[in-house]
């Protein structure tokens, strides 16, 4: 089926800076100009969440760790030193300079790391993967060449040969993705509640309940406008976040100068050591609050493709460029502004021991600019929430594409900007969960405990996956991976241990949410995989098909029958099931498999594989449509015509190949038809290569007039189709063409085959799809019966049908019921 693609607004030389390599100063200037522009624009999408952390970090740290009784200058400086070195070590060093280099052709997130691993090592549990997929341009990293060492070979064999290790890897990835989805539930309540809590500083009559109602109102409004798409207000995002960050930096400098310039000494790790010496266990527990200074760094990596949303540039050339713009924004603006703000709050706290720690950020603001700061803080909180919601939509789409999440509706909210999507089901679920969190937990301290738990879990999952990427993708030594794992894993494990101490006080929430999401994802993946295994084990024998002869032992009626199957090779069991119950089929049969491959995007010219099933006279073809985990299936009004052209192109390619390679000794062309031979067939740019002529109707009749003319007893079916078109606006946009076979053909077999294809196309197209029911065998365990018969059946019943996902015309769809016992 068609897949949505984006058109480039920049040339590859502009995007990658490749043109700069020739030493032309103009290209260099253009490259740097685009980097700075995109760094500016990415601030609103990538850093909205991270920039709102100063609203609640000190409050959560002192309350979580019960540090109020230790609050003196040295302890406050120690807290700031912890925040400073945490920001430097994790977001700056790990994410910005190391993890961003592991982008998957410009895409980021836990699934991007998993995708890299399953392509460069055989770790995948995804079914339907073929050797032909490895020939995709974006399958391997540029310059990749397998390098085997004894240790690497042993490690690879262990992971590839032990199914449990691959299952553990998949569950780890799903857990990481679930934690990020949980972050989408926690970020909006945390940010909005923290910003509105500032009202209580100058409006003492305002109760906490009224703040919660106000926050819920804003959250409902935020989710209700999601279907409009962020592109309608995106031009405001970057200015809001940049003004907010500059304001944070200015306020930090003001507080440092006015309250305590000695806070500059806290940049030394000496105060970090002294902090733990004085506070002991309480200081360790307070790390759960320090964690909140890093919230948003997973969104930073997940939005590694922020430039997709803003430049419409060619995705294959974006990976390094995206990382460059994000690094410029973080190092040049975000990092220094945040450090100055945390330093300023520490200076204020060190001289204001009796201030209300719940509102320390707002109390440190000069009275004259309080209300403007509150307004900008609220806008920044909304922008930060929007960034996480968009990231959640993107992650759900990735999970769905890789067969790890039930099918949900995905809508493009922008015709110009690729990557801006909206999912109604996910949107309303997130809204209900956010309101439940706001009204249930109420206190931002409890939400902060949950928030820190999710943050620590994602950090550790990313570190584990990165260690594998360093070995199998970057092909560095295991020692380098071990150093990375120890350097960051130990630190993150300490943070996670502190967060686990707060499980009873709100930390349980992300764990429960993640376990629910992981259960849903794994059950769906398990059911999908078992269904595919059943299809593979029960494929129709080609000997049986050959024995039937060209008519297949049935009546071949005019038209093209498009049979959807999840098999990329072989004939599915549904075909024999259909023929057994209704011994008639179409003149031309096309088996179509729409499959996801573990790459973010598949180029349009590499998307379709076309082949033949059986001898030429059987008129049976196969078309495999490949799409990446970031591609979105879109409605294509020219799909049927496009399919005919691709099959005609394949027939011509096959004939040319046979003429070159299959000349017998006496000089006569022999027919060589290899079952399973497939070729990548792009949409023909030159129609003459297909051997077909495509003619637009000269004078179209109105739909109603054609319906009236078709309303005769002998053309009842045509009448029904025409009347359906009259009532369906979508059909009115379908391109109406007529194909004719060119007269230049020298091969009579090719001409005969193309004539049969054109005749079948003019007779009409029908879509055949299996409506399968999966049940566990009676001998299965109780756990398997519950997973398949109850959980998977419930998810399948309540998700979108495959016909809707594939945009199949309902009037032309034939569904065949079948029960799978797995």
JSON list of C-alpha atoms in Angstrom, two decimals, residues 75-278:
[
{"chain": "A", "resi": 75, "resn": "UNK", "atom": "CA", "xyz": [24.31, 21.78, 52.04]},
{"chain": "A", "resi": 76, "resn": "UNK", "atom": "CA", "xyz": [22.63, 24.10, 49.54]},
{"chain": "A", "resi": 77, "resn": "UNK", "atom": "CA", "xyz": [25.91, 24.39, 47.65]},
{"chain": "A", "resi": 78, "resn": "UNK", "atom": "CA", "xyz": [26.18, 20.61, 47.73]},
{"chain": "A", "resi": 79, "resn": "UNK", "atom": "CA", "xyz": [22.72, 20.23, 46.19]},
{"chain": "A", "resi": 80, "resn": "UNK", "atom": "CA", "xyz": [23.65, 22.65, 43.42]},
{"chain": "A", "resi": 81, "resn": "UNK", "atom": "CA", "xyz": [26.94, 20.80, 42.84]},
{"chain": "A", "resi": 82, "resn": "UNK", "atom": "CA", "xyz": [24.95, 17.58, 42.46]},
{"chain": "A", "resi": 83, "resn": "UNK", "atom": "CA", "xyz": [22.61, 19.22, 39.95]},
{"chain": "A", "resi": 84, "resn": "UNK", "atom": "CA", "xyz": [25.52, 20.73, 38.00]},
{"chain": "A", "resi": 85, "resn": "UNK", "atom": "CA", "xyz": [27.51, 17.51, 37.70]},
{"chain": "A", "resi": 86, "resn": "UNK", "atom": "CA", "xyz": [24.37, 15.49, 36.94]},
{"chain": "A", "resi": 87, "resn": "UNK", "atom": "CA", "xyz": [23.49, 17.86, 34.07]},
{"chain": "A", "resi": 88, "resn": "UNK", "atom": "CA", "xyz": [27.07, 17.70, 32.82]},
{"chain": "A", "resi": 89, "resn": "UNK", "atom": "CA", "xyz": [27.51, 13.94, 33.02]},
{"chain": "A", "resi": 90, "resn": "UNK", "atom": "CA", "xyz": [24.13, 12.61, 31.78]},
{"chain": "A", "resi": 91, "resn": "UNK", "atom": "CA", "xyz": [22.39, 15.07, 29.41]},
{"chain": "A", "resi": 92, "resn": "UNK", "atom": "CA", "xyz": [25.54, 16.80, 28.13]},
{"chain": "A", "resi": 93, "resn": "UNK", "atom": "CA", "xyz": [28.20, 14.10, 27.98]},
{"chain": "A", "resi": 94, "resn": "UNK", "atom": "CA", "xyz": [26.12, 10.96, 27.57]},
{"chain": "A", "resi": 95, "resn": "UNK", "atom": "CA", "xyz": [23.14, 12.08, 25.52]},
{"chain": "A", "resi": 96, "resn": "UNK", "atom": "CA", "xyz": [24.37, 15.07, 23.53]},
{"chain": "A", "resi": 97, "resn": "UNK", "atom": "CA", "xyz": [27.87, 13.85, 22.70]},
{"chain": "A", "resi": 98, "resn": "UNK", "atom": "CA", "xyz": [27.53, 10.04, 22.71]},
{"chain": "A", "resi": 99, "resn": "UNK", "atom": "CA", "xyz": [23.96, 8.76, 22.38]},
{"chain": "A", "resi": 100, "resn": "UNK", "atom": "CA", "xyz": [22.98, 11.24, 19.66]},
{"chain": "A", "resi": 101, "resn": "UNK", "atom": "CA", "xyz": [25.77, 9.75, 17.53]},
{"chain": "A", "resi": 102, "resn": "UNK", "atom": "CA", "xyz": [23.82, 6.48, 17.55]},
{"chain": "A", "resi": 103, "resn": "UNK", "atom": "CA", "xyz": [20.91, 7.92, 15.60]},
{"chain": "A", "resi": 104, "resn": "UNK", "atom": "CA", "xyz": [19.23, 5.58, 13.13]},
{"chain": "A", "resi": 105, "resn": "UNK", "atom": "CA", "xyz": [19.38, 7.58, 9.89]},
{"chain": "A", "resi": 106, "resn": "UNK", "atom": "CA", "xyz": [18.26, 10.64, 11.83]},
{"chain": "A", "resi": 107, "resn": "UNK", "atom": "CA", "xyz": [15.81, 8.85, 14.16]},
{"chain": "A", "resi": 108, "resn": "UNK", "atom": "CA", "xyz": [16.22, 8.55, 17.92]},
{"chain": "A", "resi": 109, "resn": "UNK", "atom": "CA", "xyz": [14.74, 6.67, 20.86]},
{"chain": "A", "resi": 110, "resn": "UNK", "atom": "CA", "xyz": [14.91, 3.18, 22.30]},
{"chain": "A", "resi": 111, "resn": "UNK", "atom": "CA", "xyz": [13.36, 1.64, 19.19]},
{"chain": "A", "resi": 112, "resn": "UNK", "atom": "CA", "xyz": [15.98, 3.35, 17.03]},
{"chain": "A", "resi": 113, "resn": "UNK", "atom": "CA", "xyz": [18.73, 1.67, 19.07]},
{"chain": "A", "resi": 114, "resn": "UNK", "atom": "CA", "xyz": [16.89, -1.67, 18.86]},
{"chain": "A", "resi": 115, "resn": "UNK", "atom": "CA", "xyz": [16.49, -1.23, 15.11]},
{"chain": "A", "resi": 116, "resn": "UNK", "atom": "CA", "xyz": [20.24, -0.71, 14.73]},
{"chain": "A", "resi": 117, "resn": "UNK", "atom": "CA", "xyz": [20.92, -3.87, 16.72]},
{"chain": "A", "resi": 118, "resn": "UNK", "atom": "CA", "xyz": [18.54, -6.16, 14.83]},
{"chain": "A", "resi": 119, "resn": "UNK", "atom": "CA", "xyz": [19.98, -5.00, 11.50]},
{"chain": "A", "resi": 120, "resn": "UNK", "atom": "CA", "xyz": [23.63, -5.42, 12.42]},
{"chain": "A", "resi": 121, "resn": "UNK", "atom": "CA", "xyz": [23.12, -8.62, 14.42]},
{"chain": "A", "resi": 122, "resn": "UNK", "atom": "CA", "xyz": [20.45, -11.31, 14.26]},
{"chain": "A", "resi": 123, "resn": "UNK", "atom": "CA", "xyz": [18.65, -10.31, 17.44]},
{"chain": "A", "resi": 124, "resn": "UNK", "atom": "CA", "xyz": [15.22, -9.77, 15.96]},
{"chain": "A", "resi": 125, "resn": "UNK", "atom": "CA", "xyz": [12.07, -11.65, 16.93]},
{"chain": "A", "resi": 126, "resn": "UNK", "atom": "CA", "xyz": [10.19, -9.85, 14.16]},
{"chain": "A", "resi": 127, "resn": "UNK", "atom": "CA", "xyz": [8.78, -12.30, 11.60]},
{"chain": "A", "resi": 128, "resn": "UNK", "atom": "CA", "xyz": [8.87, -11.97, 7.84]},
{"chain": "A", "resi": 129, "resn": "UNK", "atom": "CA", "xyz": [12.42, -10.66, 7.52]},
{"chain": "A", "resi": 130, "resn": "UNK", "atom": "CA", "xyz": [14.22, -11.48, 4.27]},
{"chain": "A", "resi": 131, "resn": "UNK", "atom": "CA", "xyz": [17.71, -11.24, 2.86]},
{"chain": "A", "resi": 132, "resn": "UNK", "atom": "CA", "xyz": [16.41, -8.76, 0.26]},
{"chain": "A", "resi": 133, "resn": "UNK", "atom": "CA", "xyz": [15.76, -6.28, 3.06]},
{"chain": "A", "resi": 134, "resn": "UNK", "atom": "CA", "xyz": [19.49, -6.06, 3.70]},
{"chain": "A", "resi": 135, "resn": "UNK", "atom": "CA", "xyz": [19.94, -4.50, 0.26]},
{"chain": "A", "resi": 136, "resn": "UNK", "atom": "CA", "xyz": [18.04, -1.36, 1.31]},
{"chain": "A", "resi": 137, "resn": "UNK", "atom": "CA", "xyz": [20.20, 1.76, 1.14]},
{"chain": "A", "resi": 138, "resn": "UNK", "atom": "CA", "xyz": [19.62, 2.66, 4.78]},
{"chain": "A", "resi": 139, "resn": "UNK", "atom": "CA", "xyz": [19.88, -0.87, 6.19]},
{"chain": "A", "resi": 140, "resn": "UNK", "atom": "CA", "xyz": [23.52, -0.67, 7.32]},
{"chain": "A", "resi": 141, "resn": "UNK", "atom": "CA", "xyz": [25.39, 2.32, 8.64]},
{"chain": "A", "resi": 142, "resn": "UNK", "atom": "CA", "xyz": [27.64, 3.99, 6.04]},
{"chain": "A", "resi": 143, "resn": "UNK", "atom": "CA", "xyz": [31.02, 2.32, 5.92]},
{"chain": "A", "resi": 144, "resn": "UNK", "atom": "CA", "xyz": [29.88, -0.70, 7.94]},
{"chain": "A", "resi": 145, "resn": "UNK", "atom": "CA", "xyz": [31.94, -3.86, 7.36]},
{"chain": "A", "resi": 146, "resn": "UNK", "atom": "CA", "xyz": [31.59, -6.89, 9.65]},
{"chain": "A", "resi": 147, "resn": "UNK", "atom": "CA", "xyz": [34.63, -7.38, 11.85]},
{"chain": "A", "resi": 148, "resn": "UNK", "atom": "CA", "xyz": [34.70, -10.57, 13.86]},
{"chain": "A", "resi": 149, "resn": "UNK", "atom": "CA", "xyz": [36.86, -11.12, 16.92]},
{"chain": "A", "resi": 150, "resn": "UNK", "atom": "CA", "xyz": [36.75, -14.22, 19.14]},
{"chain": "A", "resi": 151, "resn": "UNK", "atom": "CA", "xyz": [34.97, -12.36, 21.96]},
{"chain": "A", "resi": 152, "resn": "UNK", "atom": "CA", "xyz": [32.55, -10.62, 19.60]},
{"chain": "A", "resi": 153, "resn": "UNK", "atom": "CA", "xyz": [31.78, -13.87, 17.78]},
{"chain": "A", "resi": 154, "resn": "UNK", "atom": "CA", "xyz": [31.08, -15.71, 21.03]},
{"chain": "A", "resi": 155, "resn": "UNK", "atom": "CA", "xyz": [28.84, -12.90, 22.29]},
{"chain": "A", "resi": 156, "resn": "UNK", "atom": "CA", "xyz": [26.98, -12.73, 18.98]},
{"chain": "A", "resi": 157, "resn": "UNK", "atom": "CA", "xyz": [26.38, -16.48, 18.87]},
{"chain": "A", "resi": 158, "resn": "UNK", "atom": "CA", "xyz": [25.13, -16.49, 22.43]},
{"chain": "A", "resi": 159, "resn": "UNK", "atom": "CA", "xyz": [22.57, -13.76, 21.78]},
{"chain": "A", "resi": 160, "resn": "UNK", "atom": "CA", "xyz": [21.53, -15.11, 18.38]},
{"chain": "A", "resi": 161, "resn": "UNK", "atom": "CA", "xyz": [21.21, -18.75, 19.41]},
{"chain": "A", "resi": 162, "resn": "UNK", "atom": "CA", "xyz": [19.44, -18.26, 22.74]},
{"chain": "A", "resi": 163, "resn": "UNK", "atom": "CA", "xyz": [15.87, -17.19, 22.16]},
{"chain": "A", "resi": 164, "resn": "UNK", "atom": "CA", "xyz": [15.44, -16.16, 25.78]},
{"chain": "A", "resi": 165, "resn": "UNK", "atom": "CA", "xyz": [18.23, -13.60, 25.45]},
{"chain": "A", "resi": 166, "resn": "UNK", "atom": "CA", "xyz": [16.53, -12.07, 22.40]},
{"chain": "A", "resi": 167, "resn": "UNK", "atom": "CA", "xyz": [13.20, -12.09, 24.23]},
{"chain": "A", "resi": 168, "resn": "UNK", "atom": "CA", "xyz": [14.84, -10.34, 27.18]},
{"chain": "A", "resi": 169, "resn": "UNK", "atom": "CA", "xyz": [16.25, -7.71, 24.82]},
{"chain": "A", "resi": 170, "resn": "UNK", "atom": "CA", "xyz": [12.82, -7.11, 23.27]},
{"chain": "A", "resi": 171, "resn": "UNK", "atom": "CA", "xyz": [11.12, -6.86, 26.67]},
{"chain": "A", "resi": 172, "resn": "UNK", "atom": "CA", "xyz": [13.81, -4.40, 27.78]},
{"chain": "A", "resi": 173, "resn": "UNK", "atom": "CA", "xyz": [13.11, -2.23, 24.74]},
{"chain": "A", "resi": 174, "resn": "UNK", "atom": "CA", "xyz": [9.36, -2.43, 25.32]},
{"chain": "A", "resi": 175, "resn": "UNK", "atom": "CA", "xyz": [9.89, -1.48, 28.96]},
{"chain": "A", "resi": 176, "resn": "UNK", "atom": "CA", "xyz": [11.95, 1.54, 27.93]},
{"chain": "A", "resi": 177, "resn": "UNK", "atom": "CA", "xyz": [9.32, 2.60, 25.40]},
{"chain": "A", "resi": 178, "resn": "UNK", "atom": "CA", "xyz": [6.61, 2.13, 28.05]},
{"chain": "A", "resi": 179, "resn": "UNK", "atom": "CA", "xyz": [8.48, 4.37, 30.47]},
{"chain": "A", "resi": 180, "resn": "UNK", "atom": "CA", "xyz": [8.67, 7.10, 27.83]},
{"chain": "A", "resi": 181, "resn": "UNK", "atom": "CA", "xyz": [4.91, 6.72, 27.25]},
{"chain": "A", "resi": 182, "resn": "UNK", "atom": "CA", "xyz": [4.51, 6.97, 31.02]},
{"chain": "A", "resi": 183, "resn": "UNK", "atom": "CA", "xyz": [6.55, 10.16, 30.82]},
{"chain": "A", "resi": 184, "resn": "UNK", "atom": "CA", "xyz": [3.85, 11.43, 28.46]},
{"chain": "A", "resi": 185, "resn": "UNK", "atom": "CA", "xyz": [1.36, 10.84, 31.25]},
{"chain": "A", "resi": 186, "resn": "UNK", "atom": "CA", "xyz": [3.43, 12.50, 34.00]},
{"chain": "A", "resi": 187, "resn": "UNK", "atom": "CA", "xyz": [4.99, 15.50, 32.22]},
{"chain": "A", "resi": 188, "resn": "UNK", "atom": "CA", "xyz": [1.81, 17.53, 31.54]},
{"chain": "A", "resi": 189, "resn": "UNK", "atom": "CA", "xyz": [0.46, 17.32, 35.13]},
{"chain": "A", "resi": 190, "resn": "UNK", "atom": "CA", "xyz": [3.91, 17.99, 36.62]},
{"chain": "A", "resi": 191, "resn": "UNK", "atom": "CA", "xyz": [4.69, 20.99, 34.41]},
{"chain": "A", "resi": 192, "resn": "UNK", "atom": "CA", "xyz": [1.25, 22.61, 34.48]},
{"chain": "A", "resi": 193, "resn": "UNK", "atom": "CA", "xyz": [0.73, 22.09, 38.22]},
{"chain": "A", "resi": 194, "resn": "UNK", "atom": "CA", "xyz": [4.18, 23.48, 39.00]},
{"chain": "A", "resi": 195, "resn": "UNK", "atom": "CA", "xyz": [3.62, 26.60, 36.91]},
{"chain": "A", "resi": 196, "resn": "UNK", "atom": "CA", "xyz": [0.15, 27.33, 38.34]},
{"chain": "A", "resi": 197, "resn": "UNK", "atom": "CA", "xyz": [1.33, 26.73, 41.90]},
{"chain": "A", "resi": 198, "resn": "UNK", "atom": "CA", "xyz": [3.12, 30.07, 41.60]},
{"chain": "A", "resi": 199, "resn": "UNK", "atom": "CA", "xyz": [-0.29, 31.75, 41.86]},
{"chain": "A", "resi": 200, "resn": "UNK", "atom": "CA", "xyz": [-0.39, 30.79, 45.52]},
{"chain": "A", "resi": 201, "resn": "UNK", "atom": "CA", "xyz": [2.67, 32.95, 46.26]},
{"chain": "A", "resi": 202, "resn": "UNK", "atom": "CA", "xyz": [0.80, 36.23, 45.62]},
{"chain": "A", "resi": 203, "resn": "UNK", "atom": "CA", "xyz": [-2.78, 34.92, 45.95]},
{"chain": "A", "resi": 204, "resn": "UNK", "atom": "CA", "xyz": [-2.94, 33.28, 49.35]},
{"chain": "A", "resi": 205, "resn": "UNK", "atom": "CA", "xyz": [-6.73, 32.88, 49.06]},
{"chain": "A", "resi": 206, "resn": "UNK", "atom": "CA", "xyz": [-6.25, 30.43, 46.17]},
{"chain": "A", "resi": 207, "resn": "UNK", "atom": "CA", "xyz": [-6.57, 26.86, 47.44]},
{"chain": "A", "resi": 208, "resn": "UNK", "atom": "CA", "xyz": [-4.77, 23.79, 46.17]},
{"chain": "A", "resi": 209, "resn": "UNK", "atom": "CA", "xyz": [-8.07, 22.38, 44.91]},
{"chain": "A", "resi": 210, "resn": "UNK", "atom": "CA", "xyz": [-8.65, 25.45, 42.76]},
{"chain": "A", "resi": 211, "resn": "UNK", "atom": "CA", "xyz": [-5.13, 25.14, 41.33]},
{"chain": "A", "resi": 212, "resn": "UNK", "atom": "CA", "xyz": [-5.88, 21.50, 40.44]},
{"chain": "A", "resi": 213, "resn": "UNK", "atom": "CA", "xyz": [-9.13, 22.44, 38.70]},
{"chain": "A", "resi": 214, "resn": "UNK", "atom": "CA", "xyz": [-7.34, 25.18, 36.76]},
{"chain": "A", "resi": 215, "resn": "UNK", "atom": "CA", "xyz": [-4.58, 22.74, 35.78]},
{"chain": "A", "resi": 216, "resn": "UNK", "atom": "CA", "xyz": [-7.09, 20.12, 34.64]},
{"chain": "A", "resi": 217, "resn": "UNK", "atom": "CA", "xyz": [-8.89, 22.73, 32.54]},
{"chain": "A", "resi": 218, "resn": "UNK", "atom": "CA", "xyz": [-5.64, 23.65, 30.77]},
{"chain": "A", "resi": 219, "resn": "UNK", "atom": "CA", "xyz": [-4.81, 19.95, 30.24]},
{"chain": "A", "resi": 220, "resn": "UNK", "atom": "CA", "xyz": [-8.22, 19.24, 28.71]},
{"chain": "A", "resi": 221, "resn": "UNK", "atom": "CA", "xyz": [-7.80, 22.22, 26.36]},
{"chain": "A", "resi": 222, "resn": "UNK", "atom": "CA", "xyz": [-4.30, 21.04, 25.45]},
{"chain": "A", "resi": 223, "resn": "UNK", "atom": "CA", "xyz": [-5.49, 17.58, 24.44]},
{"chain": "A", "resi": 224, "resn": "UNK", "atom": "CA", "xyz": [-8.60, 18.86, 22.66]},
{"chain": "A", "resi": 225, "resn": "UNK", "atom": "CA", "xyz": [-6.52, 20.89, 20.21]},
{"chain": "A", "resi": 226, "resn": "UNK", "atom": "CA", "xyz": [-4.15, 18.03, 19.37]},
{"chain": "A", "resi": 227, "resn": "UNK", "atom": "CA", "xyz": [-6.10, 17.10, 16.24]},
{"chain": "A", "resi": 228, "resn": "UNK", "atom": "CA", "xyz": [-5.24, 20.50, 14.74]},
{"chain": "A", "resi": 229, "resn": "UNK", "atom": "CA", "xyz": [-1.58, 19.56, 14.76]},
{"chain": "A", "resi": 230, "resn": "UNK", "atom": "CA", "xyz": [1.34, 21.42, 16.27]},
{"chain": "A", "resi": 231, "resn": "UNK", "atom": "CA", "xyz": [2.29, 23.02, 12.97]},
{"chain": "A", "resi": 232, "resn": "UNK", "atom": "CA", "xyz": [-0.51, 25.59, 13.40]},
{"chain": "A", "resi": 233, "resn": "UNK", "atom": "CA", "xyz": [1.11, 27.03, 16.54]},
{"chain": "A", "resi": 234, "resn": "UNK", "atom": "CA", "xyz": [4.62, 25.67, 16.12]},
{"chain": "A", "resi": 235, "resn": "UNK", "atom": "CA", "xyz": [6.00, 29.04, 15.11]},
{"chain": "A", "resi": 236, "resn": "UNK", "atom": "CA", "xyz": [5.34, 30.15, 18.72]},
{"chain": "A", "resi": 237, "resn": "UNK", "atom": "CA", "xyz": [7.13, 27.22, 20.36]},
{"chain": "A", "resi": 238, "resn": "UNK", "atom": "CA", "xyz": [10.76, 28.21, 19.77]},
{"chain": "A", "resi": 239, "resn": "UNK", "atom": "CA", "xyz": [10.30, 31.90, 20.73]},
{"chain": "A", "resi": 240, "resn": "UNK", "atom": "CA", "xyz": [8.46, 30.94, 23.93]},
{"chain": "A", "resi": 241, "resn": "UNK", "atom": "CA", "xyz": [11.13, 28.46, 25.04]},
{"chain": "A", "resi": 242, "resn": "UNK", "atom": "CA", "xyz": [14.00, 30.76, 24.07]},
{"chain": "A", "resi": 243, "resn": "UNK", "atom": "CA", "xyz": [12.49, 33.73, 25.94]},
{"chain": "A", "resi": 244, "resn": "UNK", "atom": "CA", "xyz": [11.89, 31.43, 28.90]},
{"chain": "A", "resi": 245, "resn": "UNK", "atom": "CA", "xyz": [15.49, 30.16, 28.87]},
{"chain": "A", "resi": 246, "resn": "UNK", "atom": "CA", "xyz": [16.97, 33.64, 28.56]},
{"chain": "A", "resi": 247, "resn": "UNK", "atom": "CA", "xyz": [14.73, 34.72, 31.42]},
{"chain": "A", "resi": 248, "resn": "UNK", "atom": "CA", "xyz": [15.97, 31.78, 33.51]},
{"chain": "A", "resi": 249, "resn": "UNK", "atom": "CA", "xyz": [19.57, 32.73, 32.81]},
{"chain": "A", "resi": 250, "resn": "UNK", "atom": "CA", "xyz": [18.97, 36.42, 33.61]},
{"chain": "A", "resi": 251, "resn": "UNK", "atom": "CA", "xyz": [17.17, 35.60, 36.86]},
{"chain": "A", "resi": 252, "resn": "UNK", "atom": "CA", "xyz": [20.02, 33.27, 37.79]},
{"chain": "A", "resi": 253, "resn": "UNK", "atom": "CA", "xyz": [22.63, 35.97, 37.26]},
{"chain": "A", "resi": 254, "resn": "UNK", "atom": "CA", "xyz": [20.50, 38.44, 39.25]},
{"chain": "A", "resi": 255, "resn": "UNK", "atom": "CA", "xyz": [20.18, 36.07, 42.21]},
{"chain": "A", "resi": 256, "resn": "UNK", "atom": "CA", "xyz": [23.89, 35.22, 42.16]},
{"chain": "A", "resi": 257, "resn": "UNK", "atom": "CA", "xyz": [24.90, 38.90, 42.25]},
{"chain": "A", "resi": 258, "resn": "UNK", "atom": "CA", "xyz": [22.26, 40.00, 44.77]},
{"chain": "A", "resi": 259, "resn": "UNK", "atom": "CA", "xyz": [22.22, 37.08, 47.19]},
{"chain": "A", "resi": 260, "resn": "UNK", "atom": "CA", "xyz": [25.46, 35.10, 47.29]},
{"chain": "A", "resi": 261, "resn": "UNK", "atom": "CA", "xyz": [28.27, 35.28, 44.68]},
{"chain": "A", "resi": 262, "resn": "UNK", "atom": "CA", "xyz": [30.17, 32.61, 46.63]},
{"chain": "A", "resi": 263, "resn": "UNK", "atom": "CA", "xyz": [27.88, 30.02, 45.04]},
{"chain": "A", "resi": 264, "resn": "UNK", "atom": "CA", "xyz": [30.36, 29.91, 42.15]},
{"chain": "A", "resi": 265, "resn": "UNK", "atom": "CA", "xyz": [32.56, 27.79, 44.41]},
{"chain": "A", "resi": 266, "resn": "UNK", "atom": "CA", "xyz": [29.92, 25.04, 44.31]},
{"chain": "A", "resi": 267, "resn": "UNK", "atom": "CA", "xyz": [31.03, 24.15, 40.79]},
{"chain": "A", "resi": 268, "resn": "UNK", "atom": "CA", "xyz": [33.79, 22.20, 42.53]},
{"chain": "A", "resi": 269, "resn": "UNK", "atom": "CA", "xyz": [32.98, 18.53, 43.28]},
{"chain": "A", "resi": 270, "resn": "UNK", "atom": "CA", "xyz": [34.33, 19.18, 46.78]},
{"chain": "A", "resi": 271, "resn": "UNK", "atom": "CA", "xyz": [30.87, 20.35, 47.85]},
{"chain": "A", "resi": 272, "resn": "UNK", "atom": "CA", "xyz": [29.33, 17.21, 46.37]},
{"chain": "A", "resi": 273, "resn": "UNK", "atom": "CA", "xyz": [31.52, 15.04, 48.61]},
{"chain": "A", "resi": 274, "resn": "UNK", "atom": "CA", "xyz": [30.83, 17.22, 51.65]},
{"chain": "A", "resi": 275, "resn": "UNK", "atom": "CA", "xyz": [27.09, 16.98, 50.94]},
{"chain": "A", "resi": 276, "resn": "UNK", "atom": "CA", "xyz": [27.06, 13.20, 51.31]},
{"chain": "A", "resi": 277, "resn": "UNK", "atom": "CA", "xyz": [29.34, 13.31, 54.35]},
{"chain": "A", "resi": 278, "resn": "UNK", "atom": "CA", "xyz": [26.87, 15.56, 56.16]}
]
